[in-house]
PDB file of C-alpha atoms in Angstrom:
ATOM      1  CA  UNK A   1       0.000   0.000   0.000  1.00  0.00           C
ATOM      2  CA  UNK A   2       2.931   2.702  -0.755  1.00  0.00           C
ATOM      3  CA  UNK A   3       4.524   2.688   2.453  1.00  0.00           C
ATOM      4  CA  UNK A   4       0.974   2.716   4.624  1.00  0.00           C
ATOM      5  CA  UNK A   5       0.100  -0.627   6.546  1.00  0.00           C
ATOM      6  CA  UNK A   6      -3.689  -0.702   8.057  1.00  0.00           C
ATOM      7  CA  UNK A   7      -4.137  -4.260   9.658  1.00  0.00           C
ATOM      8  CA  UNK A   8      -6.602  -5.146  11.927  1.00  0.00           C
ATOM      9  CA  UNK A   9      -7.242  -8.604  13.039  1.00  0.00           C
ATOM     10  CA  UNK A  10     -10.623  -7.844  14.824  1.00  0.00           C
ATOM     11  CA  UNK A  11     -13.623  -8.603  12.664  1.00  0.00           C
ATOM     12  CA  UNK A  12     -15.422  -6.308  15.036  1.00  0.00           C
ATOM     13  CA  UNK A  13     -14.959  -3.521  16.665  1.00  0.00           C
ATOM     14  CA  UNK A  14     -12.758  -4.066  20.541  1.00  0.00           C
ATOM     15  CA  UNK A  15     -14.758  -3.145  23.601  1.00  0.00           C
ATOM     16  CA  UNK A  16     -14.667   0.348  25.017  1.00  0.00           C
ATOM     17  CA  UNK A  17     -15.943   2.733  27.279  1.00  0.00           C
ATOM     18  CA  UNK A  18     -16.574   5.063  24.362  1.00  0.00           C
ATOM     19  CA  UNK A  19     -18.075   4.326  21.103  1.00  0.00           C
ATOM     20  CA  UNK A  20     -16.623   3.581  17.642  1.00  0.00           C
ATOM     21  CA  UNK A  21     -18.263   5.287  14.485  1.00  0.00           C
ATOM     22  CA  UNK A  22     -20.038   2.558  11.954  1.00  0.00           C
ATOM     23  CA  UNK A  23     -20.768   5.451  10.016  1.00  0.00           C
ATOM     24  CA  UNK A  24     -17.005   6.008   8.081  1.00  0.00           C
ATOM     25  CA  UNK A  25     -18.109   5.874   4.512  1.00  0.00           C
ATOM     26  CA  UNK A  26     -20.097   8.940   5.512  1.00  0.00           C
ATOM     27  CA  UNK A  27     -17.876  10.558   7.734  1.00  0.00           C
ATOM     28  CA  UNK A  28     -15.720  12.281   5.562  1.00  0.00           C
ATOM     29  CA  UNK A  29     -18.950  13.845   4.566  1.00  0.00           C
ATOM     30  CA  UNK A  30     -19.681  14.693   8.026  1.00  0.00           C
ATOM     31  CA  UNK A  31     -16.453  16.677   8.203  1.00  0.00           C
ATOM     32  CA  UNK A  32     -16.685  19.138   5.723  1.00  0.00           C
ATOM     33  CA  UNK A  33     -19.729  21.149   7.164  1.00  0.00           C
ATOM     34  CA  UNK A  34     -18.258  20.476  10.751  1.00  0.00           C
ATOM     35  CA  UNK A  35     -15.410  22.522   9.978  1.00  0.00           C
ATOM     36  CA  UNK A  36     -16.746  25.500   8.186  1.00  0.00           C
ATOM     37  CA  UNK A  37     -15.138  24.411   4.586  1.00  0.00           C
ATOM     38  CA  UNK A  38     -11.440  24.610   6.213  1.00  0.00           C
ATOM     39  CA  UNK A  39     -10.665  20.691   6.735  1.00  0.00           C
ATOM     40  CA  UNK A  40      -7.927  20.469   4.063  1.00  0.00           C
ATOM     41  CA  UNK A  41      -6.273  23.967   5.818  1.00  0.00           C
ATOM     42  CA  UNK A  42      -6.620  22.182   9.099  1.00  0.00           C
ATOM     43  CA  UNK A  43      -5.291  18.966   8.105  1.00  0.00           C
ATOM     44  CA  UNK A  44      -1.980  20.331   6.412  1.00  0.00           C
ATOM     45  CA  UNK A  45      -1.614  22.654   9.698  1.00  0.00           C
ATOM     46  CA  UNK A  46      -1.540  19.817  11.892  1.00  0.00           C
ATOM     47  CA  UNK A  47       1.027  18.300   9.250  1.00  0.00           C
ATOM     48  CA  UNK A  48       3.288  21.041   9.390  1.00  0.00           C
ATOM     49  CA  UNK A  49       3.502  21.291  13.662  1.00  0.00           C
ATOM     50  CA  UNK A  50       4.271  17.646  12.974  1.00  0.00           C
ATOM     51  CA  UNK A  51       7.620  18.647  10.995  1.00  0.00           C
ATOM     52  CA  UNK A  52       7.340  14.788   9.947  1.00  0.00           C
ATOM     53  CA  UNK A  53      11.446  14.385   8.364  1.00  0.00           C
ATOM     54  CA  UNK A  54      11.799  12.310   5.300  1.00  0.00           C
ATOM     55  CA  UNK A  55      12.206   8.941   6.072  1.00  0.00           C
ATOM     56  CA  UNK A  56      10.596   8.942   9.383  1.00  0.00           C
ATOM     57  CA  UNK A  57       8.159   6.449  10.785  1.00  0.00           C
ATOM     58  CA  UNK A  58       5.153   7.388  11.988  1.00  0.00           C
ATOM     59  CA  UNK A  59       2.051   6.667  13.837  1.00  0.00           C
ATOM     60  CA  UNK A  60      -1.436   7.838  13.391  1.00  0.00           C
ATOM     61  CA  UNK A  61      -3.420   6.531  16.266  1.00  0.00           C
ATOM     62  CA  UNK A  62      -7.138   6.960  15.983  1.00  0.00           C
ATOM     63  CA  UNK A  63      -6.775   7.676  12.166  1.00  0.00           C
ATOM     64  CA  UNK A  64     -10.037   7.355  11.057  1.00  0.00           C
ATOM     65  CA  UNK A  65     -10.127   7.404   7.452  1.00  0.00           C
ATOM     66  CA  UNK A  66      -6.955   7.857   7.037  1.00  0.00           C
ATOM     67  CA  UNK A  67      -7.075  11.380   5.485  1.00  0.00           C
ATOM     68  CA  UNK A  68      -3.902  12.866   8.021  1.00  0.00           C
ATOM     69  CA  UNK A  69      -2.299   9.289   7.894  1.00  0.00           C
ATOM     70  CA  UNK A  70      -1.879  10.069   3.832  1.00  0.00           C
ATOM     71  CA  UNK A  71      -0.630  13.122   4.028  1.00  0.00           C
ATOM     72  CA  UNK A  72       1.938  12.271   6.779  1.00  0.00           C
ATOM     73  CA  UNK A  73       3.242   9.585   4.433  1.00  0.00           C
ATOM     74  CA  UNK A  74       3.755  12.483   1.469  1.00  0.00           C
ATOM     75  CA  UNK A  75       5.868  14.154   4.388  1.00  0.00           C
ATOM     76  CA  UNK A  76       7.676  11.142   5.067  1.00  0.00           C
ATOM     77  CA  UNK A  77       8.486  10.086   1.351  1.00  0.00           C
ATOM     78  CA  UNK A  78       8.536   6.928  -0.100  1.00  0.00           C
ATOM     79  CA  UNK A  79      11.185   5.320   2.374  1.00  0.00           C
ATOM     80  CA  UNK A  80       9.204   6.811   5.325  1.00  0.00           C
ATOM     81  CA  UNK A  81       6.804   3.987   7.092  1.00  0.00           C
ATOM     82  CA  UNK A  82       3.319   5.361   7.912  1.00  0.00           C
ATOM     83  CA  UNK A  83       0.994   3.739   9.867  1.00  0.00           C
ATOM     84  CA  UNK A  84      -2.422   4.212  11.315  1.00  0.00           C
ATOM     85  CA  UNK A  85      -4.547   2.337  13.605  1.00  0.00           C
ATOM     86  CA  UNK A  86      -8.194   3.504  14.875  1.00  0.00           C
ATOM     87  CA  UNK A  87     -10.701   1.208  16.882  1.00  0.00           C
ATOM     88  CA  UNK A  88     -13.197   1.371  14.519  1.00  0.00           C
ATOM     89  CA  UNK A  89     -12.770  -1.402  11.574  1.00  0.00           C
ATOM     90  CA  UNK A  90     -15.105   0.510   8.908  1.00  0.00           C
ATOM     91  CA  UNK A  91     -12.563   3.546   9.426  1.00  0.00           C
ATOM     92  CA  UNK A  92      -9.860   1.205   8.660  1.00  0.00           C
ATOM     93  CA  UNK A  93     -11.442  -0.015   5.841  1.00  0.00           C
ATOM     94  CA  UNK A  94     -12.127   3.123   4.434  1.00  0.00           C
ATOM     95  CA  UNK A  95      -8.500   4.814   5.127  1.00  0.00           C
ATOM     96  CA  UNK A  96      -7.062   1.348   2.887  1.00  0.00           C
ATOM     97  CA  UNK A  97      -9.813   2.384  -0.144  1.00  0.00           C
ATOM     98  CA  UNK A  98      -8.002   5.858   0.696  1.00  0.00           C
ATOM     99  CA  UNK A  99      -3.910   4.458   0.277  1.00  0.00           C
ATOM    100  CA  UNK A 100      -5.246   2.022  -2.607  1.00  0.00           C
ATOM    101  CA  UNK A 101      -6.559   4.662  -4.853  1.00  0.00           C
ATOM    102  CA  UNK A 102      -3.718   7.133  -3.980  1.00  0.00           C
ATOM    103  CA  UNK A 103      -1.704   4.682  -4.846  1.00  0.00           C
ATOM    104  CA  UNK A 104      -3.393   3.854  -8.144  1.00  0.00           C
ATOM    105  CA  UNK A 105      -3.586   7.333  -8.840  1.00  0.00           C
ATOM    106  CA  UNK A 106       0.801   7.647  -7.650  1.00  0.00           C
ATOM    107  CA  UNK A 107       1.603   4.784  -9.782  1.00  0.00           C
ATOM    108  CA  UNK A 108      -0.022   6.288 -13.226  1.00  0.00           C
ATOM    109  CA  UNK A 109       1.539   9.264 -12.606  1.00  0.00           C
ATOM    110  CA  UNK A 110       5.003   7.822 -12.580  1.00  0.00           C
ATOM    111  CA  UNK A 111       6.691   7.903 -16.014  1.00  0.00           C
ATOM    112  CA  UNK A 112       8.718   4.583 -16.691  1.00  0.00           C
TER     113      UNK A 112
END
């Protein structure tokens, strides 16, 4: 997956005190309106406090659909490892559509 492993060996979600959202094929949806238009600024803002090196491994925990986990692997290059883990399996599952189709999308832009 370009540098981005999402495993999960839980068919279900684990047992919490909190709650998990079963609702991540909308969620990215939800987002949007939640933050007034600005996600992508906020996103990129949190990248940059990160000041994620090349080659560094990281760790998204609670990474949802994997929006932040993406762009912290285009920070950390292709050598960089990039992982993210969240509770909720549909997030997962969502965040690998994410990292499949970026890399689809990273792999016909290449020129051989």
């Amino acid at each position: 997956m370009h540098g981005i492993h999402h495993r999960h060996s839980h068919a279900e979600a684990p047992v919490t005190r909190g709650s998990t959202i079963r609702w991540a094929h909308q969620y990215d949806l939800f987002v949007r309106p939640m933050t007034l238009g600005r996600e992508e600024r906020l996103r990129r803002g949190t990248i940059q406090l990160a000041s994620i090196p090349r080659n560094a491994a990281v760790l998204d925990v609670g990474c949802g659909t994997g929006t932040l986990t993406l762009l912290a692997k285009a920070e950390a290059g292709d050598a960089g490892v990039v992982c993210g883990i969240d509770a909720s399996p549909e997030m997962i599952a969502v965040a690998q559509e994410k990292a499949l189709q970026q890399n689809r999308r990273g792999l016909s832009d290449r020129s051989d």
